XYZ file of C-alpha atoms in Angstrom:
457
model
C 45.092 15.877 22.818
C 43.076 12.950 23.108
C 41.240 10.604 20.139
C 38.980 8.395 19.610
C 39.934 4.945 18.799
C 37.843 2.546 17.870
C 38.517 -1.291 18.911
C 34.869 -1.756 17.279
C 36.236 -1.271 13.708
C 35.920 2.320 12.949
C 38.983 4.141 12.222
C 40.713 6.657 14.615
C 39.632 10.464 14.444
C 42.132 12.966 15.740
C 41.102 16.552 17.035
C 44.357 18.185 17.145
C 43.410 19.138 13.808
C 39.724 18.596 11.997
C 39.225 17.763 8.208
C 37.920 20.513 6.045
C 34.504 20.028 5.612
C 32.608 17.958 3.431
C 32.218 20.031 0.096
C 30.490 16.813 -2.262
C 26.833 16.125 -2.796
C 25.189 14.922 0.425
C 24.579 11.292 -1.543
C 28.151 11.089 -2.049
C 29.045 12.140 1.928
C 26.461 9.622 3.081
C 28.542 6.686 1.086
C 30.839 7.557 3.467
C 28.666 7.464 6.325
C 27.207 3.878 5.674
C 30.381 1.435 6.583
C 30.858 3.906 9.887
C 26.435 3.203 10.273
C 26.468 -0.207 9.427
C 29.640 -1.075 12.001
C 28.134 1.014 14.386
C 24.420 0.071 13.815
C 25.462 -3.681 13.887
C 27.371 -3.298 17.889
C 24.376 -1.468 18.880
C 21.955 -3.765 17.279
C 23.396 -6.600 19.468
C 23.143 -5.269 22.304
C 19.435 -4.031 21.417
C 18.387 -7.914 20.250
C 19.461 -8.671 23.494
C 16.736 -6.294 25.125
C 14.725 -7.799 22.330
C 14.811 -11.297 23.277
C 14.409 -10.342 27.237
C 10.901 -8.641 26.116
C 9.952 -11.577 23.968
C 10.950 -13.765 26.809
C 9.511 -12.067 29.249
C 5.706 -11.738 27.457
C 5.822 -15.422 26.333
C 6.970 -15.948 30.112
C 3.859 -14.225 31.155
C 2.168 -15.837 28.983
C 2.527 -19.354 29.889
C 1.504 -18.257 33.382
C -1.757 -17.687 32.444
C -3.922 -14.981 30.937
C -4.283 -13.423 33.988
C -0.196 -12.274 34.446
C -0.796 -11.436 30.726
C -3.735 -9.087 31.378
C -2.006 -7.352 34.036
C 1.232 -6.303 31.525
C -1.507 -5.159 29.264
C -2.878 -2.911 31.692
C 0.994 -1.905 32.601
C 1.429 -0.864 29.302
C 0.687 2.955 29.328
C 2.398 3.076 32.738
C 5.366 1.285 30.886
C 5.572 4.261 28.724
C 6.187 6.994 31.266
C 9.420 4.339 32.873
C 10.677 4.638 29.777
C 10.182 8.170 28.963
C 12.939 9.071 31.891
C 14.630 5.982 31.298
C 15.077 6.868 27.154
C 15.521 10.567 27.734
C 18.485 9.668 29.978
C 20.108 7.427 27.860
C 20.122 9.781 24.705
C 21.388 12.928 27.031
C 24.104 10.684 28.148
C 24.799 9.290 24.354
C 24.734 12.602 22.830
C 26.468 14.388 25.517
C 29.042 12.115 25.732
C 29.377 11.972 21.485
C 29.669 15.760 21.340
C 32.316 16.212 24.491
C 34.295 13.060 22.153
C 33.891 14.899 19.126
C 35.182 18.583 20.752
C 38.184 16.658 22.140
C 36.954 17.074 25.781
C 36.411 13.139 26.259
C 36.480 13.267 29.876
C 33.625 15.288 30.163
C 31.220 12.449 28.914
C 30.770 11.157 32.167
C 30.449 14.015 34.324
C 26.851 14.970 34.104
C 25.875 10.836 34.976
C 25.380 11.646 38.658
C 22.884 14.142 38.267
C 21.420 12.157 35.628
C 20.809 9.051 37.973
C 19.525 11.514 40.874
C 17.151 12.819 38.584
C 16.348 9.787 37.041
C 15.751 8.200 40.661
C 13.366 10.995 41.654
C 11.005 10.565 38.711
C 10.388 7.171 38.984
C 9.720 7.319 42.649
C 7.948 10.153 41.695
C 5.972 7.793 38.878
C 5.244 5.290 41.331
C 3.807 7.218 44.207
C 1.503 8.855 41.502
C -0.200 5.723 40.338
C -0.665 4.494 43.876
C -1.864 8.119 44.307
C -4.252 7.648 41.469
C -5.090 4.089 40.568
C -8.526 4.200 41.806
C -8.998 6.774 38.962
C -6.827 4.967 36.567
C -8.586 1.319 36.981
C -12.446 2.964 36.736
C -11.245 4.409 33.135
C -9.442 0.969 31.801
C -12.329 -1.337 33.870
C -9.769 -3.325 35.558
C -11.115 -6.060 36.839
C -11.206 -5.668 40.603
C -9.507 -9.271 41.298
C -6.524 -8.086 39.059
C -6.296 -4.333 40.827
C -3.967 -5.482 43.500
C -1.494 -7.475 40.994
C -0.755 -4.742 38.572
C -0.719 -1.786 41.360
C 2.407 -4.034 43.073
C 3.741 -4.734 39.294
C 3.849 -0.981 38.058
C 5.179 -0.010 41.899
C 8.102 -2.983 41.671
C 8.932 -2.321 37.622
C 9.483 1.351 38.885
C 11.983 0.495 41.720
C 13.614 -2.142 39.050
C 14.053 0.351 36.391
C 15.355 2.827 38.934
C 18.227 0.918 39.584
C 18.579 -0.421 36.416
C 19.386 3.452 35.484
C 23.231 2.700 36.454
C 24.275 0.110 33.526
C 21.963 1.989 30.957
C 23.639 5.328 31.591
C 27.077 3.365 31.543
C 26.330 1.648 28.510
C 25.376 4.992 26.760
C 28.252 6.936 27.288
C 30.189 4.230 26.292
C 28.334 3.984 23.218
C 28.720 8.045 23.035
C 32.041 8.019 22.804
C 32.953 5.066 20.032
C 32.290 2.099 22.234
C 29.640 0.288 21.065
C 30.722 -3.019 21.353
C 31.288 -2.535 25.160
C 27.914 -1.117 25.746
C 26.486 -4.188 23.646
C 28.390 -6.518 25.852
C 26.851 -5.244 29.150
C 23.146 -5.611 27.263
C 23.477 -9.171 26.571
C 24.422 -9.519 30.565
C 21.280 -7.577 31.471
C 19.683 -10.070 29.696
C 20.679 -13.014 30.555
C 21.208 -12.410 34.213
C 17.297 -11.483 33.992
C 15.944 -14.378 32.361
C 17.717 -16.743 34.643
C 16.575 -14.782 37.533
C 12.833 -14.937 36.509
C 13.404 -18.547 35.536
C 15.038 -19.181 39.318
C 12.132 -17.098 41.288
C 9.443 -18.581 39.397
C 9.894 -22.407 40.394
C 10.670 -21.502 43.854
C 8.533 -18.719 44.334
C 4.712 -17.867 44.312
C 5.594 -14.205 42.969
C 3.769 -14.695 39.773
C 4.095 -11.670 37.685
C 6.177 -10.218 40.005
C 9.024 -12.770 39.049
C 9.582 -9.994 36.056
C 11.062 -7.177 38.216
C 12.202 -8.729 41.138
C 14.026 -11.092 38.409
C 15.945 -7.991 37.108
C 17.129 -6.636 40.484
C 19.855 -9.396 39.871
C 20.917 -8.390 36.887
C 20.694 -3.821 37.745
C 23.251 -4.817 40.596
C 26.041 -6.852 38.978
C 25.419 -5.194 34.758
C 26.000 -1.640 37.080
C 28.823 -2.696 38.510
C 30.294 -4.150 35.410
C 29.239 -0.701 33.582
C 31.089 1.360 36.076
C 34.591 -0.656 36.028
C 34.091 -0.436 31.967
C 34.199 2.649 32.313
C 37.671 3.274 34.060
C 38.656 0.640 32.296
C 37.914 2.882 29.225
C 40.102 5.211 30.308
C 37.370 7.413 31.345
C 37.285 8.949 34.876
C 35.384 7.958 38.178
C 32.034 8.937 38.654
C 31.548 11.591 41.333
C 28.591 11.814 43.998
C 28.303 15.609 42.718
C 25.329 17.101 41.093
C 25.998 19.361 38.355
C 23.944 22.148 36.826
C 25.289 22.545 33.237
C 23.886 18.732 33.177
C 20.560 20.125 33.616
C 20.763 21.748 30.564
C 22.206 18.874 28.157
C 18.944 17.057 30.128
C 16.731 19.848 29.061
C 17.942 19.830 25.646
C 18.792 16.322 24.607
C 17.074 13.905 26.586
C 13.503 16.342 27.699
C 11.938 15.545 24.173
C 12.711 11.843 24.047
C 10.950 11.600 27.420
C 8.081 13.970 26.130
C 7.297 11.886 23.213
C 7.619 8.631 25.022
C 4.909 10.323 27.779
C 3.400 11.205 24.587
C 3.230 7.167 23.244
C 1.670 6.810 26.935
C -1.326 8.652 26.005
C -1.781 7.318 23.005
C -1.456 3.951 24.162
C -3.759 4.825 26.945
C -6.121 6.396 24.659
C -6.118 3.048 22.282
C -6.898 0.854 25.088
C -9.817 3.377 25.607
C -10.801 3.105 22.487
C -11.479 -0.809 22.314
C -13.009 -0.658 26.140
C -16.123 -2.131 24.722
C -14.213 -5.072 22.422
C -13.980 -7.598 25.624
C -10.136 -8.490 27.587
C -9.163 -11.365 24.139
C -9.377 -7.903 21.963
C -7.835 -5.724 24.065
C -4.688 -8.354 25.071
C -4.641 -9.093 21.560
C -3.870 -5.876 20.551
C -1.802 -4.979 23.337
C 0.331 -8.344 22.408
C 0.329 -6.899 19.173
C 1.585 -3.639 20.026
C 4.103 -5.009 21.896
C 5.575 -7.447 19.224
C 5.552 -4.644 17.150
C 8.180 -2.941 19.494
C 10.276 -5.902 19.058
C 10.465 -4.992 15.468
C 11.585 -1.353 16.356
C 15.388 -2.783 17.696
C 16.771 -2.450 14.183
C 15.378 1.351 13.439
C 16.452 2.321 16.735
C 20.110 0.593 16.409
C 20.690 1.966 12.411
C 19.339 5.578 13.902
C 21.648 5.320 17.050
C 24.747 4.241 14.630
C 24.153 6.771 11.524
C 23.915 9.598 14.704
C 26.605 8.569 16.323
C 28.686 8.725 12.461
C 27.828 12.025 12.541
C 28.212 13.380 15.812
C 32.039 11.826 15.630
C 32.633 13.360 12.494
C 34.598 16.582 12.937
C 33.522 20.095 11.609
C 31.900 22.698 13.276
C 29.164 23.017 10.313
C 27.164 19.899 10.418
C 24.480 20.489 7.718
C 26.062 18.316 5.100
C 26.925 15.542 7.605
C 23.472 15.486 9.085
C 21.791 15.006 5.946
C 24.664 12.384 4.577
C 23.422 11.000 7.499
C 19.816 11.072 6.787
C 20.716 9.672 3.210
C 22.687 6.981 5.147
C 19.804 6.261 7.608
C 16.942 5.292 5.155
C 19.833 3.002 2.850
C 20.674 1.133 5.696
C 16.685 0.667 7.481
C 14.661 0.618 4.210
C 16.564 -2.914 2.776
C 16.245 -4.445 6.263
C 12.730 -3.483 6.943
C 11.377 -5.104 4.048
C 12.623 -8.057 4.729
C 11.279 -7.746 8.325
C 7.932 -6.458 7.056
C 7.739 -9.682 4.895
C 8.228 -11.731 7.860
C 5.891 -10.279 9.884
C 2.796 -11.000 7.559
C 3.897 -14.368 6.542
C 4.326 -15.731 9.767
C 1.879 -14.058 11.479
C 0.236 -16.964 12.732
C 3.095 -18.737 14.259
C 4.769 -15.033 15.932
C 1.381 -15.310 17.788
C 1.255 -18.348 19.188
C 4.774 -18.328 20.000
C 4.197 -15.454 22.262
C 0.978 -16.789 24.218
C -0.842 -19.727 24.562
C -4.436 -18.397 24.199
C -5.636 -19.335 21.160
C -8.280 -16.648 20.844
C -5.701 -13.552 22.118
C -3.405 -15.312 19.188
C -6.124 -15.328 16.454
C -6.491 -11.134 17.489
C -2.595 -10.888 17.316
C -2.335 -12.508 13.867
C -5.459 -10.446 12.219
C -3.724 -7.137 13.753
C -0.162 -7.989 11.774
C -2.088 -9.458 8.542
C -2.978 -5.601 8.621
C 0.365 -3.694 10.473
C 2.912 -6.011 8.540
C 2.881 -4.981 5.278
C 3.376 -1.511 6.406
C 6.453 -2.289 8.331
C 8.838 -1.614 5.942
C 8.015 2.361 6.101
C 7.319 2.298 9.796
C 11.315 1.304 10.095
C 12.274 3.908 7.787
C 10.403 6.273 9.898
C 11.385 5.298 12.997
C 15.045 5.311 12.250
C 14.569 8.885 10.693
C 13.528 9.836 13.757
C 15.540 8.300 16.206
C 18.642 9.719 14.385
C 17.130 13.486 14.380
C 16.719 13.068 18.297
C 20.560 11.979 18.514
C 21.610 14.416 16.142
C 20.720 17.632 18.497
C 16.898 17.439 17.101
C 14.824 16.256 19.447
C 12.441 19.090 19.910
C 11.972 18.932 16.665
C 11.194 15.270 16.267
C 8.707 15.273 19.271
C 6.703 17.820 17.728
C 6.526 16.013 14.463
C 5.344 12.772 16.682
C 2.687 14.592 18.645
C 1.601 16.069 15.128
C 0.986 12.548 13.537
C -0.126 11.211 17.027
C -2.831 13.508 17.583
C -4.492 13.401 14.204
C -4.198 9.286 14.440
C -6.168 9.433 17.976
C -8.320 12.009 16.702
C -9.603 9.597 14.171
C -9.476 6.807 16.022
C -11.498 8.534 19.050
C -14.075 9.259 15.704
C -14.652 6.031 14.631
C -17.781 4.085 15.812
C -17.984 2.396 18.678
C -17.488 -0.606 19.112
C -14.266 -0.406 17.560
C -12.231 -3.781 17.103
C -8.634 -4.485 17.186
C -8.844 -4.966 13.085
C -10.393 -1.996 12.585
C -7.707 0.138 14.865
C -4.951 -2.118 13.395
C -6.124 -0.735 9.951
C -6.060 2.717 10.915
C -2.514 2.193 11.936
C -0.985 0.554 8.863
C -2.612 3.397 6.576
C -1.112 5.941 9.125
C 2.288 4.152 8.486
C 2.342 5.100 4.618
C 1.398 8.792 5.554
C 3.752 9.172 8.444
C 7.059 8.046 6.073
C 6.280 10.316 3.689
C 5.533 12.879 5.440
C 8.864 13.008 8.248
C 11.112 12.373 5.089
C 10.278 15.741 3.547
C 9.674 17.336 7.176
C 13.459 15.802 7.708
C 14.976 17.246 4.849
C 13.762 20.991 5.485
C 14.782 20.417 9.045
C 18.471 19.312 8.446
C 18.500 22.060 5.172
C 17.662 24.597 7.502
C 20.678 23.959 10.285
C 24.145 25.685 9.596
């Protein structure tokens, strides 16, 4: 029968024969969990800081172009939402399908449904794209896009899609190999992504007149050689070749696993859509400051999503057929590894406020918006982490149905109110409603969490 070892530190599990389930108090199963989280969380977290530093570069690239290249990716940004919703919801159908086929002693299977996963994956951004074009009369009326900037973020959203359909390749590759015990692989091919795209953007914009454009075309580079890396790590793995054949049982780890991490990121579309609605009437410094905001916010998320993605991948390699008490050792392990880290983060946030914001565009009147929106969000960071992580380990864990619903829940009533409020609304006022939605949102999914996992077998 085949095993898991673990070059990345974590010690072998054999199948022939699983341990007897976990009898102790779930406190005392989740000490158990946290060196297996932390070693995970900490291979996954590099190759996530490498994605990190690519988005930082790539705004503060933008940003030294000029306000108008960073006007256009604040217009993107709702768009950017639905690329990720198939790209995410791939990548966690691959990571959990590929954990649970490990974990059942079927390793081989983790990279059978990838085919059908990139030929669905393919179609939906093609699809995306040919909808905006479709609709971006419509779209630009709503936002007030300037009509000089209508033509540059039409050809950005159409070449981002054809980029990140590409891209689908390495981030499948790198997810099954994270799936089944490889982290430290998958990080490997991240930091390549990276780097490959930064010096391609670097190379096309002094001897090109792309502009904004430099950003995708930049990362075709690095989708064609990080793919081909992925798919030789794979064999090299020990794993077997991908097949041009589409499968139909994939369809259904899709459906289950990866449908309601692409719902909710569609879902963080319309909300971002609807906050950019919101401040129409606060003027383009407001709404980029926000947006910039917003965005180096998501930087912060790396570490909840990496501690989530290593505490769920503890679990799901942990044998036993009744997974209540793992899952919520997990869940214990989850909020002991995020919590510690996020306050630090969240103190770092506030205090340098200032300088995060000027690092990350040269406009000093978008950076005075940025710093007055995380003088208000930073604080709060702390329990946004915790909250994130929670969640991002209850979609990896098999949950993700649940853990959409619980996000279009808290999204709709924070819309709601922020749809309410009167107009004009300012980014200060809408980055207050968020850091008091942060408090109720942790304490809220922790006891939602608990009856969740309590209820499972």
């Amino acid at each position: 029968m085949d095993s898991v070892t673990e070059p990345d530190g974590i010690a072998p599990q054999p199948y022939t024969s699983a341990p007897p389930e976990p009898t102790g108090e779930p406190a005392g199963v989740a000490a158990s969990l946290v060196a297996a989280t932390v070693k995970f969380s900490a291979s996954i977290l590099l190759g996530l800081l490498a994605s990190l530093v690519l988005q930082m570069w790539t705004v503060a690239y933008l940003g030294r172009l000029g306000g108008d290249a960073l006007y256009v990716r604040s217009i993107y940004a709702p768009i950017g939402f639905l690329v990720l919703a198939v790209t995410e919801g791939l990548v966690v159908a691959a990571q959990v399908s590929a954990g649970i086929a490990t974990r059942g002693g079927r390793r081989d299977d983790a990279v059978r449904p990838i085919p059908t996963y990139l030929a669905v994956g393919g179609a939906l951004l093609t699809l995306t794209a040919a909808v905006f074009v479709a609709g971006s009369g419509s779209v630009f009326s709503v936002l007030d896009v300037v009509p000089s900037q209508r033509f540059d973020v039409l050809t950005f959203v159409v070449a981002v899609c054809i980029t990140s359909a590409l891209s689908l390749v390495p981030h499948l590759g790198a997810a099954v190999l994270r799936g089944v015990g490889r982290p430290g692989v998958s990080s490997v091919l991240g930091v390549g992504f990276t780097v490959l795209s930064m010096v391609g953007m670097v190379i096309l914009g002094k001897t090109t007149s792309l502009g904004a454009l430099t950003v995708p075309v930049g990362g075709l580079l690095a989708a064609v050689v990080v793919g081909i890396a992925a798919v030789v790590s794979l064999r090299r793995h020990g794993l077997p070749a991908l097949t041009p054949s589409l499968r139909r049982d994939a369809i259904g780890g899709l459906w289950a696993f990866g449908a309601p991490v692409a719902a909710t990121f569609l879902l963080l579309s319309m909300v971002t859509f609807g906050y950019l609605w919101v401040l129409r009437d606060a003027g383009t410094a407001e709404i980029a400051g926000f947006s910039l905001g917003q965005m180096a916010t998501s930087f912060f998320m790396v570490v909840a999503l990496a501690v989530g993605s290593g505490a769920a991948i503890a679990a799901n390699l942990r044998p036993g057929e009744r997974r209540r008490g793992v899952n919520q050792a997990g869940m214990l392990a989850t909020l002991w590894v995020a919590l510690p880290a996020y306050l630090v983060i969240s103190a770092g946030a506030y205090l340098l406020r200032r300088p995060l914001s000027e690092l990350l565009t040269s406009d000093r009147g978008i950076a005075t918006v940025a710093a007055d929106y995380f003088a208000w969000i930073g604080p709060t960071f702390a329990l946004f982490g915790g909250t994130l992580a929670l969640l991002t380990f209850l979609e990896q864990i098999g949950r993700a149905r649940a853990a959409f619903a619980l996000n279009a829940i808290y999204f709709a009533v924070v819309l709601a109110i922020a749809v309410a409020l009167p107009q004009p609304v300012d980014s200060a006022t809408l980055a207050k409603l968020l850091a008091a939605s942060n408090l109720i949102g942790f304490v809220t999914l922790w006891f939602s969490t608990r009856y969740l996992i309590r209820r499972a077998r």
